[in-house]
CSV table of C-alpha atoms in Angstrom, one decimal:
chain,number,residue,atom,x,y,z
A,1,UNK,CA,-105.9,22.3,77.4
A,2,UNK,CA,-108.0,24.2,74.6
A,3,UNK,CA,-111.3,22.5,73.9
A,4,UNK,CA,-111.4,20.4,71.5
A,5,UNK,CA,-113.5,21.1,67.7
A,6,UNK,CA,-115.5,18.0,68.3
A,7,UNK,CA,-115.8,18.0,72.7
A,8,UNK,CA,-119.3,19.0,72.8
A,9,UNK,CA,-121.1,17.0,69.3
A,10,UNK,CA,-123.8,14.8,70.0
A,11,UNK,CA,-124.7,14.3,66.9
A,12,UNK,CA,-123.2,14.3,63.0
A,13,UNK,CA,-124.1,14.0,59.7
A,14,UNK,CA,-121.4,12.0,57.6
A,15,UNK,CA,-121.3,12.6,54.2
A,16,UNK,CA,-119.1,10.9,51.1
A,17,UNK,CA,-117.9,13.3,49.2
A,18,UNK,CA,-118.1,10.5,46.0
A,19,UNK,CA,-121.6,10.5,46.5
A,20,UNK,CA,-124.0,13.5,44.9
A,21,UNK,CA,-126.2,15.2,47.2
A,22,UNK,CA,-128.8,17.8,46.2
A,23,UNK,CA,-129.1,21.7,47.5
A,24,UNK,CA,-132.0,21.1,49.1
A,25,UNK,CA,-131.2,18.2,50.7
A,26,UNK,CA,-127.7,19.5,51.9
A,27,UNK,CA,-130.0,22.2,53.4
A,28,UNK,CA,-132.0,20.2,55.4
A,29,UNK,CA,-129.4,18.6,56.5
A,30,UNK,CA,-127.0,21.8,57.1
A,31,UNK,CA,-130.3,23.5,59.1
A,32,UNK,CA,-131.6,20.4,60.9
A,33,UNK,CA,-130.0,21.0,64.7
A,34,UNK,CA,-126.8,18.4,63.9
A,35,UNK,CA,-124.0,19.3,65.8
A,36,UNK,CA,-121.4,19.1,62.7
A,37,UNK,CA,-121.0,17.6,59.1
A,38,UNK,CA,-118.4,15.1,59.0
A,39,UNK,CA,-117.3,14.9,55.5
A,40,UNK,CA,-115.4,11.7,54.6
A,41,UNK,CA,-115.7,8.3,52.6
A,42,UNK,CA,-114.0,4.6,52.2
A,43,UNK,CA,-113.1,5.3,48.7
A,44,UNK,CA,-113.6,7.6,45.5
A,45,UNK,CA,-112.2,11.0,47.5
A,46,UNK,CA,-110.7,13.3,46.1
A,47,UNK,CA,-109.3,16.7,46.7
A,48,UNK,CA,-111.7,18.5,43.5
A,49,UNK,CA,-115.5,16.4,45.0
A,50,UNK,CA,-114.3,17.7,48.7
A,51,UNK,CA,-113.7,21.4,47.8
A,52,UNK,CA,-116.9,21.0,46.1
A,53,UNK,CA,-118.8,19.5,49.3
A,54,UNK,CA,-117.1,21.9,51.8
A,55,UNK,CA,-118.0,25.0,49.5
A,56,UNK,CA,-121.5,24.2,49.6
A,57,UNK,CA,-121.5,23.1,53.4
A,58,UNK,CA,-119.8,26.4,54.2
A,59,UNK,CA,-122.5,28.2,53.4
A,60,UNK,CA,-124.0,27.5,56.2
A,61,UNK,CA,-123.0,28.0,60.0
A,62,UNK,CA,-122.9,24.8,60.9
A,63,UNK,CA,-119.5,22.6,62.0
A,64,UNK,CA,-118.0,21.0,59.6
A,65,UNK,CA,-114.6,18.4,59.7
A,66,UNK,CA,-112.7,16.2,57.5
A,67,UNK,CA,-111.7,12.5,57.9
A,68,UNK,CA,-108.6,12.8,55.9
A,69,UNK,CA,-107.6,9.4,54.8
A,70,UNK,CA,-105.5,10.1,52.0
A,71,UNK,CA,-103.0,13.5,52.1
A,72,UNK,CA,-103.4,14.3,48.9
A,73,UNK,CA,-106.8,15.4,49.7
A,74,UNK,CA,-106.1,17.6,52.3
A,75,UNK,CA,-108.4,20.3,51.6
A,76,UNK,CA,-108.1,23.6,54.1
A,77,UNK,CA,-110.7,25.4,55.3
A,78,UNK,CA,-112.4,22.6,57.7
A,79,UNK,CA,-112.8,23.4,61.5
A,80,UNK,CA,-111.1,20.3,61.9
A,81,UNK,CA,-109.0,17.3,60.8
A,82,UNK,CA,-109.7,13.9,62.0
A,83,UNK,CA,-106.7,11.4,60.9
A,84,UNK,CA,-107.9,8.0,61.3
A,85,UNK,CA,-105.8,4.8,62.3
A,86,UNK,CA,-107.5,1.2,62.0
A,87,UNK,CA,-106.7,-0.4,65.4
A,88,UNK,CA,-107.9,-4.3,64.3
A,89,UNK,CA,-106.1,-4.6,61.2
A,90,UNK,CA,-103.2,-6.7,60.7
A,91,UNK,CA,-101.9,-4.4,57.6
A,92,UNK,CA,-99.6,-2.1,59.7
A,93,UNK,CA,-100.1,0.9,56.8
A,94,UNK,CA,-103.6,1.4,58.0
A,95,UNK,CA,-102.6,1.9,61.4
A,96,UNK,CA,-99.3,3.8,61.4
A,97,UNK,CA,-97.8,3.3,57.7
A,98,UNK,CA,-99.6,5.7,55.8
A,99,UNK,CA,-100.0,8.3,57.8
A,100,UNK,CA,-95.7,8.2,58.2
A,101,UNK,CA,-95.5,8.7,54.6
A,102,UNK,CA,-98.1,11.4,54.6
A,103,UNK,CA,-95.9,13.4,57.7
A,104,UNK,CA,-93.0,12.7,56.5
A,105,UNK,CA,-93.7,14.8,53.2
A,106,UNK,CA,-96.4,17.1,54.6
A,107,UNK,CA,-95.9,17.1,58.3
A,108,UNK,CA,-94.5,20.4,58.5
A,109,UNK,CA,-97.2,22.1,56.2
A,110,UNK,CA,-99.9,20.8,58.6
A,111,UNK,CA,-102.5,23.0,60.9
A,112,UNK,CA,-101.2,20.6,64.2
A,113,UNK,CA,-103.3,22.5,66.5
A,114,UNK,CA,-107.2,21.4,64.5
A,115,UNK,CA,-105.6,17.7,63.5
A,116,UNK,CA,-106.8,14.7,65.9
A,117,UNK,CA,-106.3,10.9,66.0
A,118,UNK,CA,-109.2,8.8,65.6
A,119,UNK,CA,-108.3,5.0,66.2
A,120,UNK,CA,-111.3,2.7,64.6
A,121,UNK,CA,-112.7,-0.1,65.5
A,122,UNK,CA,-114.4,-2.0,62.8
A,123,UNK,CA,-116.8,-4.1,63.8
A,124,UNK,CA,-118.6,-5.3,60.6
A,125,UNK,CA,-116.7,-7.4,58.5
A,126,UNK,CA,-118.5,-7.1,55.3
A,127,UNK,CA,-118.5,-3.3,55.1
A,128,UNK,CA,-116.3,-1.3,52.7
A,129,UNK,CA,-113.8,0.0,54.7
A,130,UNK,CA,-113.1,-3.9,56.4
A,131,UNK,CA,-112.5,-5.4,52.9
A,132,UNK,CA,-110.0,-2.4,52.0
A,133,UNK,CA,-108.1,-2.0,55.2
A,134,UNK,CA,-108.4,-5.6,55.9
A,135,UNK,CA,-109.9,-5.4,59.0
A,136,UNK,CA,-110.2,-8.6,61.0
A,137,UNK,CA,-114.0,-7.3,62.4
A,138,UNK,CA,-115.2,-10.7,63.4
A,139,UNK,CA,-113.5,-10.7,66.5
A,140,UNK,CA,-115.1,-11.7,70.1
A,141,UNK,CA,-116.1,-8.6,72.7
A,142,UNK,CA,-113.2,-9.1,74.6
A,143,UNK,CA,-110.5,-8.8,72.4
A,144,UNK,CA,-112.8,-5.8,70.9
A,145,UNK,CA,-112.5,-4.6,74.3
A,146,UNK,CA,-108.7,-5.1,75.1
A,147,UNK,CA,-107.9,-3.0,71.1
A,148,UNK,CA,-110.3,-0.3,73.4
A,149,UNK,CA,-107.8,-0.5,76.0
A,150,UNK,CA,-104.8,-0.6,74.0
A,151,UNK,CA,-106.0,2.8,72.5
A,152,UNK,CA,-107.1,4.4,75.1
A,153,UNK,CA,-105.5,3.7,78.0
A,154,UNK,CA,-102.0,2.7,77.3
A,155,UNK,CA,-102.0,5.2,74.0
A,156,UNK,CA,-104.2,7.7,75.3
A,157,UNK,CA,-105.4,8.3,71.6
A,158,UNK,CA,-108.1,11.3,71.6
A,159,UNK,CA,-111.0,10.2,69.7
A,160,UNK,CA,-112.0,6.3,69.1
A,161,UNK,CA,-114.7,5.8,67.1
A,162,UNK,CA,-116.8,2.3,66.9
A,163,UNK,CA,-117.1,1.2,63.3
A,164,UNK,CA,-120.3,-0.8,61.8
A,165,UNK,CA,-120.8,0.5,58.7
A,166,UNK,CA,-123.9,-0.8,56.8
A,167,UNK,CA,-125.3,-2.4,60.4
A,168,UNK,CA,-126.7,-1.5,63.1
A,169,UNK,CA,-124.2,-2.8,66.0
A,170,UNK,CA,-124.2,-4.5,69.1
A,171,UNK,CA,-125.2,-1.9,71.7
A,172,UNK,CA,-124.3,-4.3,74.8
A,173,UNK,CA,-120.3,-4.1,73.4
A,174,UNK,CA,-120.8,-0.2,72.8
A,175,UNK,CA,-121.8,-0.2,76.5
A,176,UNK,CA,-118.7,-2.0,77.5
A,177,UNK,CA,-116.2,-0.2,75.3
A,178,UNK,CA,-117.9,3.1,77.2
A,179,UNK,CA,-117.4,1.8,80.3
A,180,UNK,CA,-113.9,0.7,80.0
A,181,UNK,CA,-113.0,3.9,78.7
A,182,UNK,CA,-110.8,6.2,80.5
A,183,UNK,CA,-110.3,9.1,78.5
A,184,UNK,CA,-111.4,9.0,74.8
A,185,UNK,CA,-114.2,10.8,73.0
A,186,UNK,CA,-116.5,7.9,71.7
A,187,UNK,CA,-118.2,7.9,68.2
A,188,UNK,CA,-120.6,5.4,67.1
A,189,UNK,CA,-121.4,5.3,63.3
A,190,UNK,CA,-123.3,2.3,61.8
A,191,UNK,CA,-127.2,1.4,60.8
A,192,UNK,CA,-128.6,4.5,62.2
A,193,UNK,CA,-131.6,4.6,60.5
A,194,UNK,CA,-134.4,5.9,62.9
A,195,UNK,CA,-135.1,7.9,65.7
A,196,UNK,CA,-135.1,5.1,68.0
A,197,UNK,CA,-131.6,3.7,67.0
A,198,UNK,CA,-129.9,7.0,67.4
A,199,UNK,CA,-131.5,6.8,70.8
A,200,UNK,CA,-129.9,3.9,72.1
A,201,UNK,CA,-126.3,4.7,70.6
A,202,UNK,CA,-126.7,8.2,72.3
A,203,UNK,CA,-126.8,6.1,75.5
A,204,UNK,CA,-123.3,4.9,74.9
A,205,UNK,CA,-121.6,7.2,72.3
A,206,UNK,CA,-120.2,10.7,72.7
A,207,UNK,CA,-121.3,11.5,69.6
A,208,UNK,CA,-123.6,9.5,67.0
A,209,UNK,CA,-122.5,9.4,63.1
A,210,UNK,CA,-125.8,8.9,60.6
A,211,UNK,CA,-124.9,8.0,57.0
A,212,UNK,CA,-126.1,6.1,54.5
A,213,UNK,CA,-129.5,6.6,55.6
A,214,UNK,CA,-129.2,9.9,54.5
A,215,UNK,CA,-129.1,9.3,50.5
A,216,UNK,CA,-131.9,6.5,51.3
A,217,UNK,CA,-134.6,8.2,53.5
A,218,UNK,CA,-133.8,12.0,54.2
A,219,UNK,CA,-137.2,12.2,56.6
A,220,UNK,CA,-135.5,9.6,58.7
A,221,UNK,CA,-132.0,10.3,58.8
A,222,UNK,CA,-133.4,14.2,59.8
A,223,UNK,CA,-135.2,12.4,62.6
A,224,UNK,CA,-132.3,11.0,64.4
A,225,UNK,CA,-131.4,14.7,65.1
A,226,UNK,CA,-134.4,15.0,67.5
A,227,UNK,CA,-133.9,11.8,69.0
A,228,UNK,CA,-130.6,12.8,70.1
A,229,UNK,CA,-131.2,16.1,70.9
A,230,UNK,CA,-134.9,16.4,72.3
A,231,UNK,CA,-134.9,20.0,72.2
A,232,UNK,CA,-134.9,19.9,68.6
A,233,UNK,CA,-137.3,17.1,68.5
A,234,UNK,CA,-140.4,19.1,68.0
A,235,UNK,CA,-139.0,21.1,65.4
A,236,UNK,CA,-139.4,19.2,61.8
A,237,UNK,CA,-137.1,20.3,59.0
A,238,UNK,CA,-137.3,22.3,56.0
A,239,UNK,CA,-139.0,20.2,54.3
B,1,UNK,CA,-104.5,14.7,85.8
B,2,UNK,CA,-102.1,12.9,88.8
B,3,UNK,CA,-98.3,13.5,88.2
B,4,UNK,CA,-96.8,10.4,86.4
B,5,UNK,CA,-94.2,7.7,88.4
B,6,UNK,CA,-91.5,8.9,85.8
B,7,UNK,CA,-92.4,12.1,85.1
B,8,UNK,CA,-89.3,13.7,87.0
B,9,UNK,CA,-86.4,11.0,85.8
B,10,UNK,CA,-83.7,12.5,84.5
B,11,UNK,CA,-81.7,9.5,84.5
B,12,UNK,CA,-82.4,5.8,85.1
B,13,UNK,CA,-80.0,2.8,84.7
B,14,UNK,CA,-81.8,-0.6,83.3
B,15,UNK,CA,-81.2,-3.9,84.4
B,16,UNK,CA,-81.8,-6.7,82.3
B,17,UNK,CA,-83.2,-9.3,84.2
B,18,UNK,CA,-81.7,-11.9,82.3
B,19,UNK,CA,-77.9,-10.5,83.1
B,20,UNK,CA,-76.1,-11.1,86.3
B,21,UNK,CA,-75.4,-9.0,88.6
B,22,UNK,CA,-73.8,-9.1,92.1
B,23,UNK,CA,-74.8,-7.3,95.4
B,24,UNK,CA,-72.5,-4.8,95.5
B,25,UNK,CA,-72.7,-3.9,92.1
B,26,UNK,CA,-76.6,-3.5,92.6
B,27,UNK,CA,-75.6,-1.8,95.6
B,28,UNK,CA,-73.3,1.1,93.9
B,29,UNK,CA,-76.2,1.1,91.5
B,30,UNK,CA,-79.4,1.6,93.8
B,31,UNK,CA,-77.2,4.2,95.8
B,32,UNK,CA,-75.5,5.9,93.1
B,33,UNK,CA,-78.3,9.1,93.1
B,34,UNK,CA,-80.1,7.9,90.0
B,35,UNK,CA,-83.7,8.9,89.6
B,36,UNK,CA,-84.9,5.0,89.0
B,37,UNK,CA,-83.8,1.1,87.9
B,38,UNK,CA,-86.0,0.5,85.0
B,39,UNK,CA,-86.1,-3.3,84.2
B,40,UNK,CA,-86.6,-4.8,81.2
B,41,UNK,CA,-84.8,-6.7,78.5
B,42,UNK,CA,-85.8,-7.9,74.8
B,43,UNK,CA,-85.5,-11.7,75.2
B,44,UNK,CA,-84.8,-14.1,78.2
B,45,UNK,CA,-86.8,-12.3,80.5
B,46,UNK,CA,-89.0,-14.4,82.9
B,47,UNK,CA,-91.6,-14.2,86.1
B,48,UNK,CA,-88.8,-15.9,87.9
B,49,UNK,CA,-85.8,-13.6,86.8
B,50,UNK,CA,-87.7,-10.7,87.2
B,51,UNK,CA,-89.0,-11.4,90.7
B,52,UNK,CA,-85.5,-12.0,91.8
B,53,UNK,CA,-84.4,-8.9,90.7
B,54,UNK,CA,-87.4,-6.4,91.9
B,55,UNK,CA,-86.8,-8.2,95.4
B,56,UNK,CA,-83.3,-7.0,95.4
B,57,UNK,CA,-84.1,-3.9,94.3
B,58,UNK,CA,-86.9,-3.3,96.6
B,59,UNK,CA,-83.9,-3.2,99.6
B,60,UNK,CA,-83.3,0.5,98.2
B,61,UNK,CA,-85.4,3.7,98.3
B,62,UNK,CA,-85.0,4.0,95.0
B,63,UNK,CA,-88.0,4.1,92.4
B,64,UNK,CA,-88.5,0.7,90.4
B,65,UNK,CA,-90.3,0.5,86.9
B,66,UNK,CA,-90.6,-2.6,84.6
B,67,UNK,CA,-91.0,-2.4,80.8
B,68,UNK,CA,-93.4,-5.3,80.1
B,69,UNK,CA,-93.3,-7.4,76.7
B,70,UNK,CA,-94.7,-10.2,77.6
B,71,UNK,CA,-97.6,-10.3,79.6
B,72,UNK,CA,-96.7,-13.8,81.5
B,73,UNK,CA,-93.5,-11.7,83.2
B,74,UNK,CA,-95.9,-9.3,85.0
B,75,UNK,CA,-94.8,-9.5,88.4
B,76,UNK,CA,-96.8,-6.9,90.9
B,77,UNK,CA,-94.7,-4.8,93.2
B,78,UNK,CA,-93.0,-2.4,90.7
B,79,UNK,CA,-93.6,1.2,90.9
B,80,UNK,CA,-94.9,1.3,87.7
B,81,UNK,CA,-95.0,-0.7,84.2
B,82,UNK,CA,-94.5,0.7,81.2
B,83,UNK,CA,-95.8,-1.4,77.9
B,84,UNK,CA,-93.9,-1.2,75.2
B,85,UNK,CA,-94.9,-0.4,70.8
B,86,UNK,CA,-92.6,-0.9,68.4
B,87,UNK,CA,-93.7,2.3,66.0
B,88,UNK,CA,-91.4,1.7,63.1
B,89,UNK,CA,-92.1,-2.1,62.1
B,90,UNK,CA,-94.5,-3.7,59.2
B,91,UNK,CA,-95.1,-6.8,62.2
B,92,UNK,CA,-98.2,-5.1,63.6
B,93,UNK,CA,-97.9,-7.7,66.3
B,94,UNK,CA,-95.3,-5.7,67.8
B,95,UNK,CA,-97.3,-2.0,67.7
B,96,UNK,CA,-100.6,-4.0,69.0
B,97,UNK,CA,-100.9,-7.2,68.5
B,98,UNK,CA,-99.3,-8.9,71.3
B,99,UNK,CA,-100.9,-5.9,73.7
B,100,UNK,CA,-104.2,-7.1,72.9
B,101,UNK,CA,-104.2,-10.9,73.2
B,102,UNK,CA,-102.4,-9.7,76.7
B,103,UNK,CA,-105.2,-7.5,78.0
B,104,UNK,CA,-107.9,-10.0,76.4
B,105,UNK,CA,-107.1,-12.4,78.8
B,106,UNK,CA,-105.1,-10.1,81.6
B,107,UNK,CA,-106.7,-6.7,81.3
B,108,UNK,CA,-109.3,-6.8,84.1
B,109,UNK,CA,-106.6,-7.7,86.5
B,110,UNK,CA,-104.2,-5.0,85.7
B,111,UNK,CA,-103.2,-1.6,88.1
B,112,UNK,CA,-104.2,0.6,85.2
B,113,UNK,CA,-103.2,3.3,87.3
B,114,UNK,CA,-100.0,2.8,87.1
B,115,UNK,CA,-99.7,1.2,83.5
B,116,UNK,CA,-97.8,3.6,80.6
B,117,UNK,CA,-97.7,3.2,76.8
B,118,UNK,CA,-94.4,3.5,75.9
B,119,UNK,CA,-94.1,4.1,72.2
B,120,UNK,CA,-90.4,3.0,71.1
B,121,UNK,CA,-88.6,4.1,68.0
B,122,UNK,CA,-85.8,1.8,66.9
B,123,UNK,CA,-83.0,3.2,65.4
B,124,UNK,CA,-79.8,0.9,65.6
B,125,UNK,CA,-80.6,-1.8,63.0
B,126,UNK,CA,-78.2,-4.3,64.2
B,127,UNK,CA,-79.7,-4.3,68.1
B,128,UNK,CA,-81.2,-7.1,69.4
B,129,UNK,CA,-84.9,-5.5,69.5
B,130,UNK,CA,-84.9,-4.5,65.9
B,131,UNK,CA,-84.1,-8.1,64.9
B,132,UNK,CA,-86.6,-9.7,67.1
B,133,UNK,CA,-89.6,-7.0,66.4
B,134,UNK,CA,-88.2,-6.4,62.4
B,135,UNK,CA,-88.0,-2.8,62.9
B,136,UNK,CA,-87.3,-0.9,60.1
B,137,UNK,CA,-84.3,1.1,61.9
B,138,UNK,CA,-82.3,2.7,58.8
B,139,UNK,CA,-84.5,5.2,58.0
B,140,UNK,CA,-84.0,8.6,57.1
B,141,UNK,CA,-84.5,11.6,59.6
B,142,UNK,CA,-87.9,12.7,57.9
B,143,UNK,CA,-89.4,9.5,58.7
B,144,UNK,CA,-88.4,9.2,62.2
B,145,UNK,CA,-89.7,12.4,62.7
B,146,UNK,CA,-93.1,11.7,61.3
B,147,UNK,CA,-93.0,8.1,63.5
B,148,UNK,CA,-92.7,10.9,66.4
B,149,UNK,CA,-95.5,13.1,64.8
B,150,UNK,CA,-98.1,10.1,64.9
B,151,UNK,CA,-96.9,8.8,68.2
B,152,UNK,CA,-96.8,12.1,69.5
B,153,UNK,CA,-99.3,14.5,68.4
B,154,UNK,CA,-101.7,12.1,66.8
B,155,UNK,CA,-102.0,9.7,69.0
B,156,UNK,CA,-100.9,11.8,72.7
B,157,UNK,CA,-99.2,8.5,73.4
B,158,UNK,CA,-97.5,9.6,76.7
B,159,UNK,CA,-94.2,8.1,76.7
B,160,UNK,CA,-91.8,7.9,73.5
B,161,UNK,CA,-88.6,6.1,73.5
B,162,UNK,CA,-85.9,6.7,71.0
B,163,UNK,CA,-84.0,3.3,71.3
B,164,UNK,CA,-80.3,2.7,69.7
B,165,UNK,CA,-79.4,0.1,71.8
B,166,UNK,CA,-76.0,-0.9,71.2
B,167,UNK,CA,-74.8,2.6,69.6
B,168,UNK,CA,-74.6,6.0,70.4
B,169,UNK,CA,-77.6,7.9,68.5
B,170,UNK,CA,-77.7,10.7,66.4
B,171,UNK,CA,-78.1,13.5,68.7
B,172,UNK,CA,-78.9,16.0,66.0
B,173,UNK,CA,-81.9,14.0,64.8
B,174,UNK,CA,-82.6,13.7,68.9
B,175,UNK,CA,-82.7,17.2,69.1
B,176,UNK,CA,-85.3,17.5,66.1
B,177,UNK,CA,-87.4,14.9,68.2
B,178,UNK,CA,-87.9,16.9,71.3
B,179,UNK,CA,-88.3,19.6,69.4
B,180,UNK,CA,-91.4,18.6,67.1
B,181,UNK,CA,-92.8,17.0,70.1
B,182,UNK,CA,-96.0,18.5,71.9
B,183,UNK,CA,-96.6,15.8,75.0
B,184,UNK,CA,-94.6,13.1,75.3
B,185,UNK,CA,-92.3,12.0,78.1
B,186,UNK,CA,-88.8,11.1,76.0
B,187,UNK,CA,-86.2,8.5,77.0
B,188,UNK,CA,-83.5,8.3,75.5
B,189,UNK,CA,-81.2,5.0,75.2
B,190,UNK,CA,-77.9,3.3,73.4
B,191,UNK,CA,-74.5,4.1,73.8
B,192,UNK,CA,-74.3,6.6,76.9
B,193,UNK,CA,-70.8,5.1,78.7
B,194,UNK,CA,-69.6,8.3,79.7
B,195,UNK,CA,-70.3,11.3,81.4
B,196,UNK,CA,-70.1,13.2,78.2
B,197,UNK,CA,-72.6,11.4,76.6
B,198,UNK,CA,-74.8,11.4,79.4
B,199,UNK,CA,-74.9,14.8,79.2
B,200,UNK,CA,-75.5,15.4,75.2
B,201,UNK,CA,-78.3,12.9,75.6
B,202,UNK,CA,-79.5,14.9,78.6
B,203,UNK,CA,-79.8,18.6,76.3
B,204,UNK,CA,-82.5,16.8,74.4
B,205,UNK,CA,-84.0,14.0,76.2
B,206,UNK,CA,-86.1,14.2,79.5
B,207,UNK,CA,-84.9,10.9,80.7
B,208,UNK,CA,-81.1,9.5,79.7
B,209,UNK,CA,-81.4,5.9,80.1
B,210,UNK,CA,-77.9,3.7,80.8
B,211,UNK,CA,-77.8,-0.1,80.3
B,212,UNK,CA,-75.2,-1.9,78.9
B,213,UNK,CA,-72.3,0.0,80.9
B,214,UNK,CA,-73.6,-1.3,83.6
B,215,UNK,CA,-72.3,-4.9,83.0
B,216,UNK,CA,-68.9,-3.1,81.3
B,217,UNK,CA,-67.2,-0.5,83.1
B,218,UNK,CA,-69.7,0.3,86.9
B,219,UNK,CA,-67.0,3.5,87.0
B,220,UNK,CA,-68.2,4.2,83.6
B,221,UNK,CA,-71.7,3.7,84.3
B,222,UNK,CA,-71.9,5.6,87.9
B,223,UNK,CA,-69.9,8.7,85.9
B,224,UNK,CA,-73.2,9.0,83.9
B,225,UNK,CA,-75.3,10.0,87.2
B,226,UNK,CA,-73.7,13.4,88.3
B,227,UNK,CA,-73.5,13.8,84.5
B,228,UNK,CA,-77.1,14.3,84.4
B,229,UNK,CA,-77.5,15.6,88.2
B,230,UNK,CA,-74.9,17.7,88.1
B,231,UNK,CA,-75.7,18.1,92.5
B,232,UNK,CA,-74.4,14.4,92.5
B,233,UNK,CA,-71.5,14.7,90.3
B,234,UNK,CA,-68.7,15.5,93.0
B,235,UNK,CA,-70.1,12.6,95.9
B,236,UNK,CA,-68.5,9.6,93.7
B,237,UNK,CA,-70.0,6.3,94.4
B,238,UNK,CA,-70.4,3.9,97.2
B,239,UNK,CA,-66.9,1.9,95.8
């Protein structure tokens, strides 16, 4: 089996292409030591803002893939393509539905060989991307632990990634979902905000996803770089 | 990666626990050269029915799988268990639903070894599964393809399972399955009650599966074997 785009990240930046984001700030970002920019939002994408985002990302030679939600903004040029299913919803389209309408009329256009399943878990009920997908997030560990199972053991699916958008989550439950987990890569996205958190998810997680934090505090988001990857720790940024 | 219980079947005959059958009809069955008696059924089965059929099985050499729906059936001492998604229904219950208020309670007591997801496409509308799961089964070619796309490539879901129960299936739309397929291990059932059949199933699919004959014509249904295993096809059967 070829190595997958996204085997060996540690760390990602996440960034909404809905959201405006300064040159210099892209380059800190771009030049900090993250392992890849994951470009993707809950709402507001469209195909013109992520040509605009990937142009200025691919200036620099750092990875860079797209969680495609919606087809019509299926913009080429990404190292990969992360297709994402919501496991804990009762609203079948945001699981399977969707992405059958999207295949059906672009399957055969599409790069199968850089395009990967992601199943989520979302864990935080009041984020965005519960209310629109209707994600039932307030759910006990062990039935967030059989969905895990359901995914990755009986399915198999490549890539499940741990949803708490807006919080930080619980990091005994990431620690079980790990340990449960036969196959999977793991991504963990949700209130990291320091140095310290990033820490502890790296524990547990594959790879760890920092957002928002970066249009609230660049010096910290830049910081959770180091934490995850001590070599770089010593390094700073640009700034 | 350890070589799957089913990964060499060509051709299996399901029992339904639910049916009847006698000795030496289990007999011709068990002995008839078939690669494995899958058992399963999509209502009626019990822990009782089941049990009394694996124990008669278990008399032959032959391998023994069960297709488990519902979790209070799972009786230990089959070769392996396959667990079946419906892919093509709005009732998410039936894609993952049911799955994970089994393995909430059940999953730390399972032989995940030897535990398949089995991702099923229904495709006869007026079956008995596509009434009880609401499987949208009339659907154009395009769509079942891009079911197979998701199940397949998406989600590396190992086994897929193009089911027209009742019917004989369109084999030009099976032949467009296996062929967009990258991974999957695909059964194929519905309609085979002759050798012929057995064998245009048997061009596309990796593993034919024969059911209802069974119960209609044993000739018919012992035909399908040396269809299929063409080094079997001139011993006859046991009768």
């Amino acid at each position: 089996m070829l190595p997958s785009f996204y085997g060996n990240w540690r760390h990602v930046f996440k960034l909404d292409p809905e959201r405006q984001i300064d040159d210099a700030t892209l380059d800190a970002l771009c030049m900090s030591g993250t392992d890849a920019i994951l470009v993707g939002g809950s709402s507001g994408v469209t195909f013109d803002n992520t040509v605009d985002l990937m142009s200025r990302i691919r200036r620099y030679e750092v990875s860079c893939a797209f969680e495609l939600s919606d087809p019509s903004c299926g913009v080429p040029g990404f190292d990969g393509y992360f297709i994402p299913s919501v496991l804990n919803t009762k609203r079948s389209e945001w699981l399977i539905g969707h992405h059958v309408e999207a295949l059906r009329d672009f399957g055969h256009l599409l790069p199968w060989e850089s395009i990967v399943g992601e199943a989520y878990l979302v864990l935080n009920p009041d984020s965005t991307v519960a209310r629109i997908t209707g994600a039932e997030a307030n759910i006990p560990s062990s039935e967030a632990i059989a969905y895990v199972q359901v995914a990755d053991r009986l399915w198999n699916i490549p890539v499940l990634y741990v949803e708490y958008s807006g919080t930080f989550g619980d990091m005994e439950l990431l620690k079980r979902i790990k340990s449960t987990m036969k196959q999977a890569h793991l991504f963990y996205g949700g209130g990291i905000d320091s140095p310290e958190r990033a820490r502890q998810a790296a524990l547990y997680a594959d790879t760890v996803v920092v957002g928002n934090i970066i249009y609230e505090n660049l010096d910290a988001a830049i910081s959770t770089v180091g934490a995850v990857h001590p070599s770089i720790k010593e390094q700073g940024h640009v700034f």
